[in-house]
Amino acid sequence: MSGAEVPAEAGSPSFLTEARDVALSFGRTPALRGASLSVAAGEIVAIMGPSGSGKTTLLHCLAGILTPDAGEIRFAGRRIDTMGETERSTLRRDRFGFVFQFGQLVPELTAEENVALPLLLGGTRRAAALKEAGTWLERLGLDGLEKRRSGELSGGQAQRVALARGLVARPEILFADEPTGSLDSLTGEQVMDLLVAAAREQGTTVIVVTHEPRVAAYADREVIVRDGKVSSFSAAAQVSS
Ligand SMILES: Nc1ncnc2c1ncn2[C@@H]1O[C@H](COP(=O)(O)OP(=O)(O)O)[C@@H](O)[C@H]1O
Ligand SMILES: [Mg+2]
């Protein structure tokens, strides 16, 4: 299983990923001002909060895409904010999965090539990667659409392709930024059902940014980001009622 090889290095081995007192500004705009979040292996955590509160910035810090100005980011007990970019990009490629806001498929590639991309980047041979991609497309109800480019897919189909791409390499952790943002509520629920089922099945930890309480209700735990801080906790069940 994918979670089995997490090394227990320095830090708190009980958490897979951690942000501690993270601050980050874009020019003079503070996006994070002392945000802390710890997520255990196998947890599905929803990040909620108003627009502009710092949710995407926090997710990108945890994922090693952005480097904070202050504070610490750990993955499997290791500092990743102080890691060199080469090592960090290897980590992202081999152990992290992403579903970006608005999907962001590569328009020149077909649906199956988009899904296969993380495997191809990891060195899997093309035939094997496309075969695995086909399995995921089928699983997400997209069989028959393998050869379509993103312009030939509906919003819901493209979002499911992006989800398949995020999960295909069986990442230890999936970072998903408003994965249902462009979908109607029924399609959004189908996407979340698939995401949660796939994550549980392969033991993938999930951090999902959303502003929809119905999406957050799928999570084990919910945190709220406000003014660049993780300001409160509540059980998902309380919010969904
Ligand atoms: N690349 C950027 N350049 C300048 N400002 C940014 C950038 N990304 C985010 N911000 C600002 O940082 C704050 C937090 O943004 P973000 O993390 O995207 O919030 P959220 O995802 O909660 O909507 C906002 O004030 C936003 O305008
Ligand atoms: Mg955002």
mmCIF file of C-alpha atoms in Angstrom, residues 69-231:
data_model
loop_
_atom_site.group_PDB
_atom_site.id
_atom_site.type_symbol
_atom_site.label_atom_id
_atom_site.label_comp_id
_atom_site.label_asym_id
_atom_site.label_seq_id
_atom_site.Cartn_x
_atom_site.Cartn_y
_atom_site.Cartn_z
ATOM 1 C CA ASP A 69 8.218 33.642 4.635
ATOM 2 C CA ALA A 70 8.103 32.259 8.177
ATOM 3 C CA GLY A 71 7.049 29.082 9.937
ATOM 4 C CA GLU A 72 7.599 25.437 9.095
ATOM 5 C CA ILE A 73 6.109 22.866 6.735
ATOM 6 C CA ARG A 74 6.686 19.181 7.348
ATOM 7 C CA PHE A 75 5.837 16.099 5.353
ATOM 8 C CA ALA A 76 6.316 12.701 6.999
ATOM 9 C CA GLY A 77 8.281 14.478 9.729
ATOM 10 C CA ARG A 78 10.700 16.224 7.356
ATOM 11 C CA ARG A 79 10.942 19.960 6.769
ATOM 12 C CA ILE A 80 10.024 20.632 3.159
ATOM 13 C CA ASP A 81 10.123 24.446 3.310
ATOM 14 C CA THR A 82 13.906 24.302 3.660
ATOM 15 C CA MET A 83 14.402 21.579 1.043
ATOM 16 C CA GLY A 84 16.019 22.347 -2.299
ATOM 17 C CA GLU A 85 13.667 22.745 -5.244
ATOM 18 C CA THR A 86 14.908 19.581 -6.970
ATOM 19 C CA GLU A 87 14.158 17.391 -3.980
ATOM 20 C CA ARG A 88 10.843 19.124 -3.450
ATOM 21 C CA SER A 89 9.725 18.604 -7.016
ATOM 22 C CA THR A 90 10.655 14.926 -6.786
ATOM 23 C CA LEU A 91 8.530 14.697 -3.656
ATOM 24 C CA ARG A 92 5.603 16.372 -5.423
ATOM 25 C CA ARG A 93 5.949 14.077 -8.407
ATOM 26 C CA ASP A 94 6.342 10.808 -6.509
ATOM 27 C CA ARG A 95 4.215 11.215 -3.409
ATOM 28 C CA PHE A 96 1.689 14.030 -3.917
ATOM 29 C CA GLY A 97 -1.390 14.253 -6.112
ATOM 30 C CA PHE A 98 -3.115 17.463 -7.168
ATOM 31 C CA VAL A 99 -6.530 18.525 -8.322
ATOM 32 C CA PHE A 100 -6.222 22.219 -9.070
ATOM 33 C CA GLN A 101 -8.960 24.782 -8.936
ATOM 34 C CA PHE A 102 -10.642 24.866 -12.397
ATOM 35 C CA GLY A 103 -9.149 21.466 -13.272
ATOM 36 C CA GLN A 104 -6.339 22.767 -15.483
ATOM 37 C CA LEU A 105 -6.072 19.924 -17.964
ATOM 38 C CA VAL A 106 -3.388 20.208 -20.614
ATOM 39 C CA PRO A 107 -5.487 21.248 -23.642
ATOM 40 C CA GLU A 108 -3.207 19.649 -26.255
ATOM 41 C CA LEU A 109 -3.479 16.234 -24.612
ATOM 42 C CA THR A 110 -6.371 13.785 -24.758
ATOM 43 C CA ALA A 111 -8.274 12.781 -21.620
ATOM 44 C CA GLU A 112 -6.285 9.554 -21.291
ATOM 45 C CA GLU A 113 -2.964 11.349 -21.831
ATOM 46 C CA ASN A 114 -3.893 13.928 -19.189
ATOM 47 C CA VAL A 115 -4.651 11.166 -16.689
ATOM 48 C CA ALA A 116 -1.488 9.252 -17.626
ATOM 49 C CA LEU A 117 0.724 12.328 -17.208
ATOM 50 C CA PRO A 118 1.809 11.780 -13.564
ATOM 51 C CA LEU A 119 2.744 8.174 -14.407
ATOM 52 C CA LEU A 120 4.685 9.223 -17.515
ATOM 53 C CA LEU A 121 6.546 11.872 -15.491
ATOM 54 C CA GLY A 122 7.361 9.172 -12.933
ATOM 55 C CA GLY A 123 8.923 6.984 -15.626
ATOM 56 C CA THR A 124 6.111 4.522 -16.376
ATOM 57 C CA ARG A 125 6.137 3.324 -19.986
ATOM 58 C CA ARG A 126 3.539 4.917 -22.229
ATOM 59 C CA ALA A 127 1.492 1.763 -22.937
ATOM 60 C CA ALA A 128 1.267 0.845 -19.251
ATOM 61 C CA ALA A 129 0.470 4.434 -18.256
ATOM 62 C CA LEU A 130 -2.339 4.709 -20.815
ATOM 63 C CA LYS A 131 -3.739 1.364 -19.706
ATOM 64 C CA GLU A 132 -3.838 2.507 -16.079
ATOM 65 C CA ALA A 133 -5.363 5.833 -17.173
ATOM 66 C CA GLY A 134 -8.075 3.909 -19.030
ATOM 67 C CA THR A 135 -8.920 1.998 -15.856
ATOM 68 C CA TRP A 136 -9.378 5.260 -13.968
ATOM 69 C CA LEU A 137 -11.452 6.853 -16.711
ATOM 70 C CA GLU A 138 -13.736 3.829 -16.683
ATOM 71 C CA ARG A 139 -13.980 3.930 -12.928
ATOM 72 C CA LEU A 140 -15.051 7.571 -13.083
ATOM 73 C CA GLY A 141 -17.684 6.830 -15.710
ATOM 74 C CA LEU A 142 -15.701 8.366 -18.565
ATOM 75 C CA ASP A 143 -15.087 5.345 -20.778
ATOM 76 C CA GLY A 144 -15.513 6.244 -24.435
ATOM 77 C CA LEU A 145 -14.031 9.731 -23.858
ATOM 78 C CA GLU A 146 -10.372 8.614 -23.793
ATOM 79 C CA LYS A 147 -9.405 10.408 -26.999
ATOM 80 C CA ARG A 148 -11.197 13.694 -26.334
ATOM 81 C CA ARG A 149 -9.319 16.884 -25.597
ATOM 82 C CA SER A 150 -10.431 19.148 -22.733
ATOM 83 C CA GLY A 151 -12.326 21.465 -25.122
ATOM 84 C CA GLU A 152 -14.506 18.512 -26.071
ATOM 85 C CA LEU A 153 -15.479 17.649 -22.488
ATOM 86 C CA SER A 154 -18.206 19.126 -20.285
ATOM 87 C CA GLY A 155 -17.147 20.879 -17.064
ATOM 88 C CA GLY A 156 -18.129 17.845 -15.014
ATOM 89 C CA GLN A 157 -16.260 15.447 -17.319
ATOM 90 C CA ALA A 158 -13.128 17.608 -17.271
ATOM 91 C CA GLN A 159 -13.260 17.796 -13.477
ATOM 92 C CA ARG A 160 -13.483 14.002 -13.246
ATOM 93 C CA VAL A 161 -10.510 13.698 -15.623
ATOM 94 C CA ALA A 162 -8.587 16.053 -13.320
ATOM 95 C CA LEU A 163 -9.561 13.882 -10.356
ATOM 96 C CA ALA A 164 -8.395 10.718 -12.133
ATOM 97 C CA ARG A 165 -5.085 12.455 -12.886
ATOM 98 C CA GLY A 166 -4.740 13.388 -9.206
ATOM 99 C CA LEU A 167 -5.238 9.808 -8.047
ATOM 100 C CA VAL A 168 -3.671 7.706 -10.834
ATOM 101 C CA ALA A 169 -0.185 7.534 -9.327
ATOM 102 C CA ARG A 170 -1.640 6.464 -5.955
ATOM 103 C CA PRO A 171 -0.248 9.454 -4.075
ATOM 104 C CA GLU A 172 0.180 9.379 -0.327
ATOM 105 C CA ILE A 173 -1.610 12.699 -0.147
ATOM 106 C CA LEU A 174 -4.015 14.438 -2.502
ATOM 107 C CA PHE A 175 -4.309 18.227 -2.472
ATOM 108 C CA ALA A 176 -7.607 19.284 -4.023
ATOM 109 C CA ASP A 177 -8.534 22.951 -4.463
ATOM 110 C CA GLU A 178 -12.279 23.424 -4.889
ATOM 111 C CA PRO A 179 -12.579 20.264 -6.995
ATOM 112 C CA THR A 180 -16.334 20.727 -7.333
ATOM 113 C CA GLY A 181 -16.257 24.504 -7.755
ATOM 114 C CA SER A 182 -17.390 24.528 -11.379
ATOM 115 C CA LEU A 183 -19.949 21.737 -11.046
ATOM 116 C CA ASP A 184 -23.668 21.623 -10.307
ATOM 117 C CA SER A 185 -24.453 20.094 -6.936
ATOM 118 C CA LEU A 186 -25.373 16.629 -8.235
ATOM 119 C CA THR A 187 -22.164 16.271 -10.289
ATOM 120 C CA GLY A 188 -20.238 17.774 -7.379
ATOM 121 C CA GLU A 189 -21.541 15.092 -5.065
ATOM 122 C CA GLN A 190 -20.649 12.380 -7.566
ATOM 123 C CA VAL A 191 -17.098 13.754 -7.794
ATOM 124 C CA MET A 192 -16.793 13.833 -3.998
ATOM 125 C CA ASP A 193 -18.218 10.299 -3.687
ATOM 126 C CA LEU A 194 -15.576 9.091 -6.132
ATOM 127 C CA LEU A 195 -12.785 11.067 -4.499
ATOM 128 C CA VAL A 196 -13.560 9.810 -0.999
ATOM 129 C CA ALA A 197 -14.101 6.195 -2.100
ATOM 130 C CA ALA A 198 -10.829 6.130 -4.047
ATOM 131 C CA ALA A 199 -8.910 7.805 -1.220
ATOM 132 C CA ARG A 200 -10.247 5.389 1.406
ATOM 133 C CA GLU A 201 -9.523 2.415 -0.811
ATOM 134 C CA GLN A 202 -5.891 3.301 -1.428
ATOM 135 C CA GLY A 203 -5.256 4.953 1.944
ATOM 136 C CA THR A 204 -4.661 8.380 0.418
ATOM 137 C CA THR A 205 -4.732 11.348 2.792
ATOM 138 C CA VAL A 206 -6.857 14.170 1.353
ATOM 139 C CA ILE A 207 -6.829 17.904 1.977
ATOM 140 C CA VAL A 208 -9.692 19.463 0.102
ATOM 141 C CA VAL A 209 -10.437 23.191 -0.097
ATOM 142 C CA THR A 210 -14.113 23.909 -0.538
ATOM 143 C CA HIS A 211 -16.713 26.490 0.307
ATOM 144 C CA GLU A 212 -19.548 24.030 0.054
ATOM 145 C CA PRO A 213 -20.723 22.553 3.388
ATOM 146 C CA ARG A 214 -22.070 19.554 1.494
ATOM 147 C CA VAL A 215 -18.573 18.790 0.236
ATOM 148 C CA ALA A 216 -17.065 19.365 3.679
ATOM 149 C CA ALA A 217 -19.532 16.829 5.079
ATOM 150 C CA TYR A 218 -17.570 14.098 3.263
ATOM 151 C CA ALA A 219 -14.480 14.911 5.323
ATOM 152 C CA ASP A 220 -13.429 13.408 8.648
ATOM 153 C CA ARG A 221 -12.650 16.880 9.910
ATOM 154 C CA GLU A 222 -13.144 20.450 8.887
ATOM 155 C CA VAL A 223 -11.013 23.505 9.565
ATOM 156 C CA ILE A 224 -11.808 27.143 8.849
ATOM 157 C CA VAL A 225 -9.265 29.583 7.447
ATOM 158 C CA ARG A 226 -9.958 33.221 8.308
ATOM 159 C CA ASP A 227 -7.644 36.173 7.744
ATOM 160 C CA GLY A 228 -4.690 33.918 7.053
ATOM 161 C CA LYS A 229 -5.100 31.763 10.144
ATOM 162 C CA VAL A 230 -6.676 28.419 10.814
ATOM 163 C CA SER A 231 -9.185 29.884 13.183
#
